Every structure is written in structure tokens, then in C-alpha cells.
Short mmCIF file of C-alpha atoms and ligand atoms in Angstrom, two decimals:
data_model
loop_
_atom_site.label_atom_id
_atom_site.label_comp_id
_atom_site.label_asym_id
_atom_site.label_seq_id
_atom_site.Cartn_x
_atom_site.Cartn_y
_atom_site.Cartn_z
CA UNK U 1 0.00 0.00 0.00
CA UNK U 2 2.81 2.48 0.68
CA UNK U 3 3.72 2.50 -3.02
CA UNK U 4 0.16 2.96 -4.19
CA UNK U 5 0.19 6.74 -4.69
CA UNK U 6 3.55 6.63 -6.43
CA UNK U 7 2.20 4.30 -9.10
CA UNK U 8 -1.21 5.94 -9.22
CA UNK U 9 0.49 9.22 -10.15
CA UNK U 10 2.50 7.46 -12.88
CA UNK U 11 -0.71 6.01 -14.30
CA UNK U 12 -2.42 9.42 -14.15
CA UNK U 13 0.39 11.05 -16.13
CA UNK U 14 0.48 8.30 -18.69
CA UNK U 15 -3.26 8.01 -19.22
CA UNK U 16 -4.34 11.63 -19.10
CA UNK U 17 -1.21 13.75 -19.68
CA UNK U 18 -2.77 16.54 -17.69
CA UNK U 19 -0.28 19.27 -16.83
CA UNK U 20 -1.51 21.15 -13.73
CA UNK U 21 0.58 24.23 -14.57
CA UNK U 22 -0.93 24.47 -18.02
CA UNK U 23 -4.40 24.43 -16.47
CA UNK U 24 -3.59 26.88 -13.67
CA UNK U 25 -2.68 29.58 -16.20
CA UNK U 26 -6.44 29.89 -16.81
CA UNK U 27 -7.32 30.08 -13.12
CA UNK U 28 -6.21 33.45 -11.81
CA UNK U 29 -7.92 34.17 -8.52
CA UNK U 30 -9.85 37.12 -10.00
CA UNK U 31 -11.08 34.99 -12.91
CA UNK U 32 -12.27 32.22 -10.63
CA UNK U 33 -14.04 34.70 -8.36
CA UNK U 34 -15.79 36.03 -11.47
CA UNK U 35 -16.70 32.40 -12.15
CA UNK U 36 -18.46 31.94 -8.82
CA UNK U 37 -20.31 35.24 -9.21
CA UNK U 38 -21.38 34.33 -12.75
CA UNK U 39 -22.61 30.99 -11.46
CA UNK U 40 -24.69 32.65 -8.71
CA UNK U 41 -26.16 35.13 -11.17
CA UNK U 42 -27.07 32.52 -13.76
CA UNK U 43 -28.52 30.05 -11.28
CA UNK U 44 -30.05 32.21 -8.58
CA UNK U 45 -30.38 35.67 -10.13
CA UNK U 46 -28.17 37.48 -7.62
CA UNK U 47 -25.48 40.04 -8.49
CA UNK U 48 -22.27 41.00 -6.69
CA UNK U 49 -21.05 44.61 -6.68
CA UNK U 50 -17.78 45.51 -5.02
CA UNK U 51 -17.93 48.06 -2.19
CA UNK U 52 -14.38 49.47 -2.22
CA UNK U 53 -15.02 51.83 0.72
CA UNK U 54 -16.71 49.31 3.01
CA UNK U 55 -15.01 48.68 6.37
CA UNK U 56 -12.82 45.58 6.33
CA UNK U 57 -10.68 43.77 8.87
CA UNK U 58 -7.68 43.50 6.55
CA UNK U 59 -6.68 45.48 3.42
CA UNK U 60 -6.60 42.23 1.37
CA UNK U 61 -10.28 41.56 1.98
CA UNK U 62 -12.78 42.32 -0.81
CA UNK U 63 -16.33 43.31 0.12
CA UNK U 64 -19.38 42.92 -2.12
CA UNK U 65 -23.02 43.82 -1.90
CA UNK U 66 -25.33 41.04 -3.05
CA UNK U 67 -28.64 42.01 -4.62
CA UNK U 68 -31.52 40.09 -6.13
CA UNK U 69 -32.87 40.71 -9.63
CA UNK U 70 -35.29 43.36 -8.31
CA UNK U 71 -32.32 45.21 -6.82
CA UNK U 72 -33.19 44.34 -3.21
CA UNK U 73 -30.34 43.94 -0.74
CA UNK U 74 -29.67 40.25 -0.01
CA UNK U 75 -26.38 40.12 1.87
CA UNK U 76 -22.85 41.41 2.24
CA UNK U 77 -20.16 38.99 1.07
CA UNK U 78 -16.43 39.18 1.82
CA UNK U 79 -13.53 37.22 0.38
CA UNK U 80 -10.21 36.78 2.18
CA UNK U 81 -8.19 34.41 0.05
CA UNK U 82 -4.47 34.71 0.88
CA UNK U 83 -2.38 33.36 3.74
CA UNK U 84 -0.82 35.64 6.33
CA UNK U 85 1.09 34.79 9.49
CA UNK U 86 -1.82 35.12 11.91
CA UNK U 87 -4.21 33.03 9.84
CA UNK U 88 -5.35 29.47 10.50
CA UNK U 89 -4.73 26.97 7.67
CA UNK U 90 -7.44 25.72 5.35
CA UNK U 91 -10.56 27.30 3.87
CA UNK U 92 -13.92 28.02 5.44
CA UNK U 93 -17.11 30.05 5.36
CA UNK U 94 -18.45 31.96 8.31
CA UNK U 95 -20.63 34.93 9.21
CA UNK U 96 -20.21 38.23 11.01
CA UNK U 97 -23.97 38.39 11.24
CA UNK U 98 -26.46 35.59 10.69
CA UNK U 99 -29.85 36.28 9.11
CA UNK U 100 -33.15 36.31 10.99
CA UNK U 101 -36.60 37.83 10.90
CA UNK U 102 -37.22 40.42 13.58
CA UNK U 103 -40.40 40.54 15.71
CA UNK U 104 -41.69 43.44 13.58
CA UNK U 105 -41.36 41.29 10.45
CA UNK U 106 -38.32 43.07 9.02
CA UNK U 107 -35.54 40.80 7.91
CA UNK U 108 -31.95 41.25 9.09
CA UNK U 109 -29.69 40.22 6.26
CA UNK U 110 -26.42 38.36 6.77
CA UNK U 111 -22.77 39.35 6.45
CA UNK U 112 -20.99 36.27 5.12
CA UNK U 113 -17.33 35.65 4.41
CA UNK U 114 -15.16 33.08 2.67
CA UNK U 115 -11.60 32.47 3.76
CA UNK U 116 -8.88 30.62 1.88
CA UNK U 117 -5.12 30.18 1.90
CA UNK U 118 -4.56 30.17 -1.86
CA UNK U 119 -1.33 30.49 -3.79
CA UNK U 120 -0.14 34.09 -3.60
CA UNK U 121 0.70 36.19 -6.66
CA UNK U 122 4.41 36.65 -7.45
CA UNK U 123 6.20 39.67 -8.90
CA UNK U 124 5.33 38.74 -12.49
CA UNK U 125 2.30 36.44 -12.27
CA UNK U 126 -1.11 36.88 -10.66
CA UNK U 127 -2.35 34.37 -8.08
CA UNK U 128 -2.92 31.22 -10.17
CA UNK U 129 -5.00 28.53 -8.52
CA UNK U 130 -4.59 24.78 -8.74
CA UNK U 131 -7.60 22.67 -9.73
CA UNK U 132 -7.97 21.75 -6.08
CA UNK U 133 -7.98 25.40 -5.04
CA UNK U 134 -10.57 26.25 -7.70
CA UNK U 135 -12.83 23.52 -6.33
CA UNK U 136 -12.21 24.80 -2.80
CA UNK U 137 -13.29 28.30 -3.80
CA UNK U 138 -16.50 26.91 -5.31
CA UNK U 139 -17.04 24.71 -2.23
CA UNK U 140 -16.80 27.57 0.26
CA UNK U 141 -18.92 29.75 -2.00
CA UNK U 142 -21.61 27.04 -1.87
CA UNK U 143 -21.66 27.37 1.93
CA UNK U 144 -21.67 31.12 1.39
CA UNK U 145 -24.80 30.94 -0.80
CA UNK U 146 -26.50 28.81 1.85
CA UNK U 147 -25.79 31.63 4.32
CA UNK U 148 -26.60 34.52 1.98
CA UNK U 149 -29.80 33.30 0.33
CA UNK U 150 -31.47 32.03 3.49
CA UNK U 151 -35.05 33.00 4.21
CA UNK U 152 -35.43 30.99 7.42
CA UNK U 153 -37.05 33.10 10.13
CA UNK U 154 -35.11 31.92 13.15
CA UNK U 155 -31.43 32.68 13.54
CA UNK U 156 -30.88 29.17 14.90
CA UNK U 157 -32.27 27.66 11.69
CA UNK U 158 -30.96 30.15 9.15
CA UNK U 159 -28.30 29.49 6.53
CA UNK U 160 -25.85 26.76 7.42
CA UNK U 161 -27.52 26.01 10.78
CA UNK U 162 -28.65 22.60 9.58
CA UNK U 163 -27.90 18.99 10.49
CA UNK U 164 -24.26 18.04 10.16
CA UNK U 165 -24.96 15.43 7.47
CA UNK U 166 -26.87 17.99 5.37
CA UNK U 167 -24.58 21.00 5.60
CA UNK U 168 -22.19 19.85 2.88
CA UNK U 169 -24.91 19.52 0.21
CA UNK U 170 -24.85 23.18 -0.93
CA UNK U 171 -21.04 23.32 -0.86
CA UNK U 172 -20.37 20.01 -2.59
CA UNK U 173 -23.02 20.48 -5.27
CA UNK U 174 -21.50 23.88 -6.12
CA UNK U 175 -18.13 22.22 -6.76
CA UNK U 176 -19.64 20.41 -9.74
CA UNK U 177 -19.84 23.67 -11.70
CA UNK U 178 -16.15 24.52 -11.19
CA UNK U 179 -15.03 22.48 -14.20
CA UNK U 180 -18.33 22.52 -16.06
CA UNK U 181 -17.42 23.40 -19.70
CA UNK U 182 -20.24 25.90 -20.12
CA UNK U 183 -19.07 27.87 -17.08
CA UNK U 184 -15.34 27.41 -17.78
CA UNK U 185 -15.87 29.24 -21.06
CA UNK U 186 -17.17 32.21 -19.09
CA UNK U 187 -14.37 32.49 -16.55
CA UNK U 188 -11.25 30.50 -17.48
CA UNK U 189 -9.10 32.92 -19.48
CA UNK U 190 -5.33 32.68 -19.82
CA UNK U 191 -3.65 35.27 -17.60
CA UNK U 192 -1.19 36.29 -20.34
CA UNK U 193 -3.02 35.93 -23.63
CA UNK U 194 -6.59 36.41 -22.43
CA UNK U 195 -7.60 33.37 -24.49
CA UNK U 196 -10.40 31.16 -23.28
CA UNK U 197 -9.47 27.66 -22.08
CA UNK U 198 -9.22 25.39 -25.15
CA UNK U 199 -11.56 22.49 -25.81
CA UNK U 200 -8.65 20.03 -25.72
CA UNK U 201 -7.79 20.99 -22.15
CA UNK U 202 -11.44 20.77 -21.08
CA UNK U 203 -11.54 17.23 -22.52
CA UNK U 204 -8.41 16.29 -20.55
CA UNK U 205 -9.89 17.68 -17.34
CA UNK U 206 -13.03 15.66 -17.87
CA UNK U 207 -11.15 12.46 -18.61
CA UNK U 208 -8.83 12.81 -15.60
CA UNK U 209 -11.74 13.46 -13.25
CA UNK U 210 -12.47 9.77 -12.76
CA UNK U 211 -8.85 8.73 -12.22
CA UNK U 212 -8.35 6.45 -9.19
CA UNK U 213 -11.95 6.80 -8.02
CA UNK U 214 -12.46 3.14 -7.12
CA UNK U 215 -9.52 3.31 -4.74
CA UNK U 216 -10.51 6.66 -3.34
CA UNK U 217 -14.10 5.81 -2.58
CA UNK U 218 -13.16 2.50 -0.97
CA UNK U 219 -10.59 4.27 1.20
CA UNK U 220 -13.16 6.83 2.30
CA UNK U 221 -15.83 4.21 3.00
CA UNK U 222 -13.42 2.26 5.21
CA UNK U 223 -12.53 5.43 7.15
CA UNK U 224 -16.22 6.20 7.69
CA UNK U 225 -16.99 2.64 8.80
CA UNK U 226 -14.00 2.49 11.16
CA UNK U 227 -15.24 5.71 12.75
CA UNK U 228 -18.74 4.27 13.18
CA UNK U 229 -17.32 1.03 14.66
CA UNK U 230 -15.53 3.08 17.33
CA UNK U 231 -18.76 4.96 17.96
CA UNK U 232 -20.69 1.71 18.40
CA UNK U 233 -18.40 0.42 21.18
CA UNK U 234 -19.67 0.29 24.70
CA UNK U 235 -17.48 2.75 26.72
CA UNK U 236 -16.62 0.05 29.26
CA UNK U 237 -15.29 -2.21 26.47
CA UNK U 238 -13.02 0.46 25.07
CA UNK U 239 -11.01 1.35 28.17
CA UNK U 240 -7.96 -0.83 27.66
CA UNK U 241 -8.52 -1.62 24.04
CA UNK U 242 -5.66 -2.62 21.75
CA UNK U 243 -6.06 -0.12 18.91
CA UNK U 244 -4.04 -2.08 16.34
CA UNK U 245 -6.03 -5.21 17.04
CA UNK U 246 -9.32 -3.35 16.83
CA UNK U 247 -8.40 -1.83 13.46
CA UNK U 248 -7.45 -5.28 12.15
CA UNK U 249 -10.74 -6.75 13.38
CA UNK U 250 -12.69 -4.03 11.60
CA UNK U 251 -10.64 -4.53 8.41
CA UNK U 252 -11.40 -8.27 8.51
CA UNK U 253 -15.09 -7.66 9.16
CA UNK U 254 -15.26 -5.25 6.20
CA UNK U 255 -13.22 -7.58 3.99
CA UNK U 256 -11.03 -4.56 3.29
CA UNK U 257 -8.79 -5.05 0.22
CA UNK U 258 -5.12 -5.48 1.19
CA UNK U 259 -4.12 -2.65 -1.17
CA UNK U 260 -6.00 -0.20 1.01
CA UNK U 261 -4.45 1.15 4.18
CA UNK U 262 -6.58 3.14 6.59
CA UNK U 263 -6.74 6.74 5.44
CA UNK U 264 -6.24 7.83 9.05
CA UNK U 265 -4.99 5.65 11.91
CA UNK U 266 -7.27 5.85 14.91
CA UNK U 267 -5.07 7.79 17.39
CA UNK U 268 -4.92 10.84 15.11
CA UNK U 269 -8.23 10.44 13.27
CA UNK U 270 -9.86 13.41 14.94
CA UNK U 271 -13.35 12.88 13.50
CA UNK U 272 -13.63 9.84 15.75
CA UNK U 273 -13.23 11.66 19.03
CA UNK U 274 -15.22 14.81 18.49
CA UNK U 275 -13.47 18.09 17.80
CA UNK U 276 -15.79 20.52 15.93
CA UNK U 277 -18.75 18.23 16.64
CA UNK U 278 -17.65 15.39 14.40
CA UNK U 279 -17.99 12.41 16.76
CA UNK U 280 -18.81 9.44 14.50
CA UNK U 281 -19.42 12.00 11.79
CA UNK U 282 -16.85 11.15 9.14
CA UNK U 283 -19.55 9.45 7.07
CA UNK U 284 -21.25 12.81 6.57
CA UNK U 285 -18.93 13.76 3.69
CA UNK U 286 -19.91 10.63 1.81
CA UNK U 287 -23.57 10.99 2.67
CA UNK U 288 -23.47 14.59 1.47
CA UNK U 289 -21.88 13.27 -1.71
CA UNK U 290 -24.82 10.93 -2.24
CA UNK U 291 -27.04 14.01 -1.93
CA UNK U 292 -24.92 16.32 -4.09
CA UNK U 293 -24.34 13.88 -6.95
CA UNK U 294 -28.01 12.83 -7.02
CA UNK U 295 -28.95 16.52 -6.98
CA UNK U 296 -26.44 17.51 -9.64
CA UNK U 297 -27.58 14.69 -11.90
CA UNK U 298 -30.94 16.45 -12.09
CA UNK U 299 -29.09 19.51 -13.41
CA UNK U 300 -27.19 17.43 -15.97
CA UNK U 301 -30.48 15.92 -17.15
CA UNK U 302 -32.33 19.24 -17.41
CA UNK U 303 -29.35 21.44 -18.27
CA UNK U 304 -26.69 22.68 -15.86
CA UNK U 305 -28.22 26.18 -15.88
CA UNK U 306 -31.84 25.06 -16.15
CA UNK U 307 -33.85 27.89 -14.50
CA UNK U 308 -36.59 25.64 -13.07
CA UNK U 309 -34.12 23.24 -11.44
CA UNK U 310 -32.06 26.14 -10.05
CA UNK U 311 -35.21 27.79 -8.69
CA UNK U 312 -36.23 24.57 -7.01
CA UNK U 313 -32.80 24.10 -5.44
CA UNK U 314 -32.81 27.71 -4.23
CA UNK U 315 -36.31 27.57 -2.77
CA UNK U 316 -36.24 24.08 -1.30
CA UNK U 317 -32.65 23.87 -0.07
CA UNK U 318 -30.72 27.17 0.02
CA UNK U 319 -33.49 29.39 1.37
CA UNK U 320 -34.85 26.91 3.90
CA UNK U 321 -31.84 26.39 6.18
CA UNK U 322 -32.82 24.02 8.98
CA UNK U 323 -36.45 25.09 9.17
CA UNK U 324 -37.66 21.69 7.93
CA UNK U 325 -36.42 18.12 8.02
CA UNK U 326 -33.57 17.64 5.50
CA UNK U 327 -35.19 14.55 3.97
CA UNK U 328 -38.41 16.49 3.35
CA UNK U 329 -36.45 19.31 1.72
CA UNK U 330 -34.35 16.98 -0.42
CA UNK U 331 -37.38 15.06 -1.68
CA UNK U 332 -39.18 18.28 -2.52
CA UNK U 333 -36.21 19.33 -4.65
CA UNK U 334 -35.23 15.99 -6.14
CA UNK U 335 -38.56 14.20 -6.32
CA UNK U 336 -37.25 11.09 -4.58
CA UNK U 337 -35.17 9.97 -1.61
CA UNK U 338 -31.41 10.16 -2.20
CA UNK U 339 -29.99 7.33 -4.33
CA UNK U 340 -26.35 6.27 -4.55
CA UNK U 341 -26.41 5.54 -8.32
CA UNK U 342 -25.49 9.07 -9.39
CA UNK U 343 -22.40 9.04 -7.16
CA UNK U 344 -21.18 5.86 -8.81
CA UNK U 345 -21.85 7.25 -12.28
CA UNK U 346 -20.13 10.58 -11.67
CA UNK U 347 -17.08 8.88 -10.20
CA UNK U 348 -16.89 6.67 -13.27
CA UNK U 349 -17.74 3.51 -11.32
CA UNK U 350 -20.95 2.78 -13.21
CA UNK U 351 -21.99 3.47 -16.81
CA UNK U 352 -23.18 7.01 -17.39
CA UNK U 353 -26.66 7.97 -18.44
CA UNK U 354 -27.48 9.64 -21.70
CA UNK U 355 -28.63 13.23 -21.28
CA UNK U 356 -32.39 13.60 -21.60
CA UNK U 357 -32.10 16.38 -24.16
CA UNK U 358 -29.53 14.53 -26.26
CA UNK U 359 -25.88 15.44 -26.59
CA UNK U 360 -23.11 14.65 -24.17
CA UNK U 361 -23.29 15.00 -20.45
CA UNK U 362 -20.35 16.99 -19.25
CA UNK U 363 -19.23 15.54 -15.98
CA UNK U 364 -16.74 17.60 -14.01
CA UNK U 365 -14.26 16.25 -11.53
CA UNK U 366 -14.95 15.03 -8.04
CA UNK U 367 -12.83 16.26 -5.19
ZN1 ZN P 1 -17.65 22.29 3.54
#
């Protein structure tokens, strides 16, 4: 197993010949930010206008006013994308003010921000993002939309205040548009020549998106199941437990392939023991993926910018927050309970469907 990634990378290079640097030249941070704003406008009818004089907590922060198509104020949105010494690692969405409806019926609108630690610009090149960073920007923006478009009345139910295994649906579904050809053509322009990303590169991105997915999904399933096995132990049985032995027992019970090593070993697998409310919650990423792929497949069937599907997603998911049961909301949007089939198809593990309206389905990369 310790050689697996070494050979997987060799296979990726040989099969797909995808050069990350070639792709990144089309992903300057400003272009990608235009991409997320274009996406929000096309799907949900909201516009982003920069407020250069707005107060900000750091000069590198950009502040935008978000308005709906009737020019009503929806939210304030801030982006803070570059690392600095005092900043925690990673990327996240949060709020300076959550939304709620006041007792007099007026609605207090949210102030939402997205934070990243993306590649900084250099003296002669702008900040060029990797594919992973592009997907991260879309991901956090999906959480941001959940926060900004909320219409839930109670602060405790507004925006991202939803069940843990539902909160990643808006973020993960938004990632699917990052490499969607129709959107790429609107935001991916070469930083030097200004040329739009060529068709040949889009094809390569699509092909490489399913690389290694069988391995990856199996690895993630085993991590989720190991976490749940720990959670199912009676506390008195776990006091003097032999961790190595327990991991081996679980591997045997799962019939885990020998090529797979645990993605995290138990002593440092922090989702197991809590921390940020994750106790026995590692499965939520996969469950959210069942939801987001099943949801996105509806878009691929109807058209990735289909107004009716976007309206339904906005009204039934993004605006509702936690004001109704997630299963009720999902079924209202999707028309059925979540099914795993779309996940398998999008990861290239099952044959793909033909698009309802004819033509090819363009399937962007997973994470
Ligand atoms: Zn997330």
C-alpha cells in the first residue's frame, strides 16, 4: 500500500497527460471569483457589486453587496483568500452576522465571508489557482450561498444552521460547476493571452476526473466505517482496548482489500473523538456526496443552468436552512429519496446515463 500513490500518479500522467501548470494559467484568482459570481447570477439571479469603501478587517479583503434581480439587498459577502502569518490553515465560510426575521417582520440580512489560503501572486504572475484550489473556492462559496440566500425566520435555523450530514450539500453540489465546460468558457481565461481555455484541455480535465476513483471511494468508506465502529463500542469495552487489534478486526469484518491502508490511523483520526462536533461523523462527507451527486444529476439531465431546477434548489434547499427536516427538503427538490447511483456514475464507477435532451453530459471532476 505504501507504493500505491507513487504508481497511481504514474498512471495518471500516462493516461491523461494533464499538466496542472498548463491548467492553472487559466485560473487566476480574479477569474475564478468572477466564475463563482457568474454561477450565482445565472442560477439564482443574484449580483455581486464591489464596495471598495466598506469597512474591512484586513486590506486584502474584498467586500461585495449582493442584490436580487429586483435590486433588493440580499447580503454582504467578503472574500479573504491569501495566507498571512496570523491566519489558520485551510478554507472556510463563516458569518459576522447571521440572518433572521425580527419581531416586527423586518428581515436582518447576513454578512458572510469566505476564507482561503490560496497560492499568492508573485512579482510577475497573478495568483494562479490549482484545480484543487478552484474547487475549494466553489465549495466555500456554496456554503456562502446557503448563508446569503437564506429565508429561514429563526437565527438558529438560518443558513448553514442545519444537520451536520446535510450542511455539505450546498457546498459540494456547487463544486460540480467549477469544471463545467459551459461555465469554464465564461471564466477560465489565460492570464497572459486572455484566451479562453481550449476544448482540448477541457476534454483532458473531464477524462482525468475519474482517475483512481475506485480506490478513493473504498478508502473513504473504510474510514467512515472504522469511525462508526468506534462509535458503536460500549465505553466500558473500550477502556484498555488494543487499537491495532481493533483496526485489524474491523478490516477483517469489512473484507477490506489489502491494497487499502486506513486513510487515518485511529489515534490521530480526529473525527472519531469529536473536535468541531464530528464524533462518529466522518460518514457525513460521503452521505453529502450521495445528496450532491443525485442533486447535480438532475441539473445534468435538465441542463446545468436550467432555470426551473435552479429555482427549485434555491427555494427548497438554500433558502430553507434548517427550518424543515432535510429529507423532506431533499425530496421536494429531487422528487425522490437520495440514491447512490449518481455518485457511482459521476465517479466513473458505473456506466453514465445519456442526457435527456440529447448530446453529451459533461461531468466535471470530483474532489
Ligand atoms: Zn464544507
